[in-house]
Amino acid sequence: DTGVSQDPRHKITKRGQNVTFRCDPISEHNRLYWYRQTLGQGPEFLTYFQNEAQLEKSRLLSDRFSAERPKGSFSTLEIQRTEQGDSAMYLCASSFSGHYGYTFGSGTRLTVV
Amino acid sequence: LAKTTQPISMDSYEGQEVNITCSHNNIATNDYITWYQQFPSQGPRFIIQGYKTKVTNEVASLFIPADRKSSTLSLPRVSLSDTAVYYCLVGDTEDDKIIFGKGTRLHILP
């Protein structure tokens, strides 16, 4: 297992288009998290899963964002009708529940033009 | 989740020991102190976690005084590759999620 993988690493899209990102966590980890990070800021929590159940979603997350983890393994994050303000690094992390050490992927950098 | 306060930025030179202090006055009994390191264009990386006194690993040491209201991350003999953002986090290992602040931007000079 090589850690948390995210695909793609970079995505450039036109405003109004839909985009989907994929995260493959460490296989033994039952928790999966999505964060968003903009320049000069720390990562901002978006949502997390325990196995296939989405247990929390940030109030800051608009209805244009949706995440799934269908079989409790990989996860997808979709952004519909992208806006320029969605431009950011989208980070995925995984962990064992109750363990504080998260393993992050390298992120997907989204640029909306 | 206890709030943390850490310096926005620090500069140091290669070969020096760097100490980054984090304040967490409202730390709860069950809370641990965790530090992450983040290089540009990468996700944060867990570097050390502790509850009290001192913890040391191959990367850093973490010093926690008896009152646990602050902690100090110590990086021995830094190199240019230690230039990164360092985040101090406080929380219970049973917490649903971790919340990041802005971190400390450490810049190592030659």
Short mmCIF file of C-alpha atoms in Angstrom, two decimals:
data_model
loop_
_atom_site.label_atom_id
_atom_site.label_comp_id
_atom_site.label_asym_id
_atom_site.label_seq_id
_atom_site.Cartn_x
_atom_site.Cartn_y
_atom_site.Cartn_z
CA ASP A 1 0.00 0.00 0.00
CA THR A 2 1.54 3.28 -1.09
CA GLY A 3 -0.59 5.63 0.97
CA VAL A 4 -3.51 7.81 -0.03
CA SER A 5 -3.84 8.38 -3.77
CA GLN A 6 -5.73 11.21 -5.42
CA ASP A 7 -6.60 11.60 -9.05
CA PRO A 8 -6.17 13.81 -10.96
CA ARG A 9 -3.34 15.88 -9.52
CA HIS A 10 -4.41 18.92 -11.49
CA LYS A 11 -7.68 19.92 -13.11
CA ILE A 12 -8.47 23.02 -15.13
CA THR A 13 -12.10 23.54 -15.95
CA LYS A 14 -14.34 26.25 -17.29
CA ARG A 15 -16.81 27.92 -15.02
CA GLY A 16 -20.12 26.09 -15.02
CA GLN A 17 -18.66 22.66 -15.76
CA ASN A 18 -18.89 19.67 -13.43
CA VAL A 19 -15.75 18.02 -12.07
CA THR A 20 -15.16 14.81 -10.15
CA PHE A 21 -12.15 13.85 -8.08
CA ARG A 22 -11.21 10.43 -6.81
CA CYS A 23 -9.49 9.37 -3.59
CA ASP A 24 -8.13 5.93 -2.79
CA PRO A 25 -7.40 5.69 0.95
CA ILE A 26 -5.12 3.31 2.79
CA SER A 27 -6.99 0.02 2.56
CA GLU A 28 -7.13 -0.71 6.30
CA HIS A 29 -8.48 2.74 7.16
CA ASN A 30 -12.20 2.99 7.73
CA ARG A 31 -12.41 6.79 7.86
CA LEU A 32 -12.02 9.05 4.87
CA TYR A 33 -11.98 12.84 4.91
CA TRP A 34 -12.14 15.60 2.34
CA TYR A 35 -10.56 18.99 2.95
CA ARG A 36 -10.16 22.08 0.81
CA GLN A 37 -7.18 24.40 1.02
CA THR A 38 -6.64 27.83 -0.50
CA LEU A 39 -3.40 29.75 -0.66
CA GLY A 40 -2.05 30.77 2.73
CA GLN A 41 -4.76 28.98 4.68
CA GLY A 42 -4.85 25.72 6.55
CA PRO A 43 -6.94 22.86 5.21
CA GLU A 44 -10.68 23.39 5.69
CA PHE A 45 -12.84 20.40 6.61
CA LEU A 46 -15.52 19.49 4.06
CA THR A 47 -16.89 16.06 4.93
CA TYR A 48 -15.98 12.64 6.25
CA PHE A 49 -17.03 9.00 5.95
CA GLN A 50 -16.83 6.07 8.27
CA ASN A 51 -16.89 3.08 5.98
CA GLU A 52 -19.59 3.93 3.41
CA ALA A 53 -21.60 6.25 5.67
CA GLN A 54 -21.17 9.99 5.30
CA LEU A 55 -21.27 11.11 8.92
CA GLU A 56 -20.68 14.83 8.68
CA LYS A 57 -20.76 17.54 6.10
CA SER A 58 -19.50 21.05 6.72
CA ARG A 59 -22.11 23.80 6.78
CA LEU A 60 -19.76 25.71 4.50
CA LEU A 61 -20.24 23.12 1.80
CA SER A 62 -22.75 24.25 -0.79
CA ASP A 63 -25.30 21.95 -2.40
CA ARG A 64 -23.13 21.89 -5.51
CA PHE A 65 -20.71 19.62 -3.68
CA SER A 66 -21.41 15.94 -3.20
CA ALA A 67 -19.24 13.10 -2.01
CA GLU A 68 -19.68 9.36 -2.08
CA ARG A 69 -17.88 6.31 -0.78
CA PRO A 70 -20.00 3.54 -2.27
CA LYS A 71 -18.28 0.44 -0.95
CA GLY A 72 -16.38 1.91 1.93
CA SER A 73 -13.20 1.98 -0.11
CA PHE A 74 -12.48 4.77 -2.62
CA SER A 75 -14.37 8.05 -2.57
CA THR A 76 -15.40 10.63 -5.13
CA LEU A 77 -16.00 14.33 -4.67
CA GLU A 78 -18.10 16.03 -7.32
CA ILE A 79 -18.53 19.74 -7.81
CA GLN A 80 -21.37 20.79 -10.04
CA ARG A 81 -21.55 24.10 -11.91
CA THR A 82 -18.09 25.13 -10.81
CA GLU A 83 -17.39 28.72 -9.86
CA GLN A 84 -14.10 30.59 -9.74
CA GLY A 85 -14.28 30.52 -5.94
CA ASP A 86 -14.03 26.74 -6.07
CA SER A 87 -10.42 27.03 -7.20
CA ALA A 88 -8.38 25.37 -4.47
CA MET A 89 -6.43 22.27 -3.50
CA TYR A 90 -8.76 19.42 -2.57
CA LEU A 91 -7.18 17.06 -0.07
CA CYS A 92 -8.24 13.59 0.93
CA ALA A 93 -7.11 11.86 4.11
CA SER A 94 -7.78 8.54 5.79
CA SER A 95 -7.39 7.12 9.29
CA PHE A 96 -8.57 4.46 11.69
CA SER A 97 -11.54 5.70 13.67
CA GLY A 98 -10.41 6.96 17.03
CA HIS A 99 -6.84 7.47 15.82
CA TYR A 100 -5.66 11.01 15.46
CA GLY A 101 -2.93 10.51 12.90
CA TYR A 102 -4.35 11.14 9.47
CA THR A 103 -2.59 10.20 6.23
CA PHE A 104 -3.16 12.77 3.52
CA GLY A 105 -2.89 12.43 -0.21
CA SER A 106 -1.05 14.94 -2.36
CA GLY A 107 -4.28 16.63 -3.35
CA THR A 108 -6.05 17.67 -6.52
CA ARG A 109 -5.46 21.25 -7.56
CA LEU A 110 -8.56 22.68 -9.21
CA THR A 111 -8.44 25.82 -11.30
CA VAL A 112 -11.72 27.24 -12.55
CA VAL A 113 -11.31 29.69 -15.42
CA LEU B 1 -11.93 21.20 20.04
CA ALA B 2 -9.46 23.42 21.85
CA LYS B 3 -8.24 26.47 20.00
CA THR B 4 -4.52 26.84 19.35
CA THR B 5 -2.33 29.89 18.83
CA GLN B 6 1.04 29.69 17.12
CA PRO B 7 3.31 32.21 15.40
CA ILE B 8 2.40 32.99 11.83
CA SER B 9 5.96 32.71 10.58
CA MET B 10 9.53 32.04 11.70
CA ASP B 11 12.93 32.24 10.05
CA SER B 12 15.99 30.24 11.02
CA TYR B 13 19.28 29.11 9.56
CA GLU B 14 20.55 25.75 8.48
CA GLY B 15 22.06 23.75 11.32
CA GLN B 16 20.11 25.56 14.04
CA GLU B 17 17.60 24.05 16.41
CA VAL B 18 14.12 25.45 15.82
CA ASN B 19 11.45 25.61 18.49
CA ILE B 20 7.85 26.41 17.58
CA THR B 21 5.55 27.07 20.51
CA CYS B 22 1.82 26.54 20.46
CA SER B 23 -0.63 27.84 23.07
CA HIS B 24 -3.75 25.87 23.93
CA ASN B 25 -5.15 27.30 27.15
CA ASN B 26 -8.45 25.43 26.92
CA ILE B 27 -7.01 21.96 26.40
CA ALA B 28 -9.27 19.24 27.82
CA THR B 29 -8.24 16.25 29.90
CA ASN B 30 -8.66 13.79 27.02
CA ASP B 31 -6.97 15.97 24.41
CA TYR B 32 -3.73 15.07 22.68
CA ILE B 33 -1.38 17.52 20.98
CA THR B 34 -0.48 16.71 17.40
CA TRP B 35 1.78 18.42 14.89
CA TYR B 36 1.62 18.18 11.12
CA GLN B 37 4.09 19.41 8.51
CA GLN B 38 3.07 20.57 5.05
CA PHE B 39 5.32 21.20 2.07
CA PRO B 40 4.07 23.23 -0.91
CA SER B 41 1.74 21.31 -3.21
CA GLN B 42 1.52 18.37 -0.83
CA GLY B 43 -0.91 17.25 1.84
CA PRO B 44 -0.03 17.66 5.52
CA ARG B 45 2.11 14.94 7.06
CA PHE B 46 1.74 13.73 10.65
CA ILE B 47 5.04 14.24 12.48
CA ILE B 48 4.46 13.83 16.21
CA GLN B 49 1.81 13.47 18.89
CA GLY B 50 1.95 13.67 22.66
CA TYR B 51 -0.08 13.95 25.82
CA LYS B 52 2.40 15.11 28.45
CA THR B 53 6.10 15.61 29.22
CA LYS B 54 8.30 14.78 26.25
CA VAL B 55 7.95 12.72 23.10
CA THR B 56 10.77 12.16 20.63
CA ASN B 57 10.91 10.46 17.27
CA GLU B 58 13.28 10.48 14.33
CA VAL B 59 11.91 13.78 13.06
CA ALA B 60 11.22 15.98 16.08
CA SER B 61 10.68 16.31 19.81
CA LEU B 62 7.56 17.57 21.50
CA PHE B 63 7.77 19.19 24.91
CA ILE B 64 4.62 19.56 26.99
CA PRO B 65 4.73 21.25 30.42
CA ALA B 66 2.78 19.93 33.36
CA ASP B 67 -0.17 22.31 32.89
CA ARG B 68 -0.42 21.29 29.19
CA LYS B 69 -1.50 24.81 28.23
CA SER B 70 1.27 25.05 25.69
CA SER B 71 3.61 22.80 23.78
CA THR B 72 6.85 23.21 21.86
CA LEU B 73 7.83 21.42 18.71
CA SER B 74 11.60 21.14 18.47
CA LEU B 75 13.37 20.44 15.19
CA PRO B 76 17.07 19.62 15.69
CA ARG B 77 19.63 20.98 13.24
CA VAL B 78 17.26 22.07 10.51
CA SER B 79 18.08 22.00 6.82
CA LEU B 80 16.62 23.86 3.86
CA SER B 81 14.23 20.95 3.32
CA ASP B 82 12.54 21.70 6.64
CA THR B 83 11.03 24.82 5.11
CA ALA B 84 7.31 24.13 5.44
CA VAL B 85 4.15 25.05 7.30
CA TYR B 86 3.78 23.44 10.72
CA TYR B 87 0.32 22.97 12.25
CA CYS B 88 -0.38 22.46 15.94
CA LEU B 89 -3.64 20.64 16.64
CA VAL B 90 -5.33 19.74 19.89
CA GLY B 91 -8.11 17.23 20.24
CA ASP B 92 -9.42 13.95 21.51
CA THR B 93 -8.46 10.91 19.48
CA GLU B 94 -12.16 10.11 19.40
CA ASP B 95 -12.96 13.44 17.70
CA ASP B 96 -14.76 13.12 14.42
CA LYS B 97 -12.38 15.38 12.56
CA ILE B 98 -9.38 17.63 12.99
CA ILE B 99 -9.56 21.36 12.43
CA PHE B 100 -6.52 23.15 11.11
CA GLY B 101 -5.51 26.73 11.87
CA LYS B 102 -3.18 28.74 9.65
CA GLY B 103 -0.06 27.10 11.03
CA THR B 104 3.47 28.48 11.33
CA ARG B 105 5.34 29.14 8.11
CA LEU B 106 8.94 28.14 8.81
CA HIS B 107 11.58 29.44 6.43
CA ILE B 108 15.08 28.01 6.69
CA LEU B 109 17.85 30.20 5.28
CA PRO B 110 21.26 28.99 4.07
#
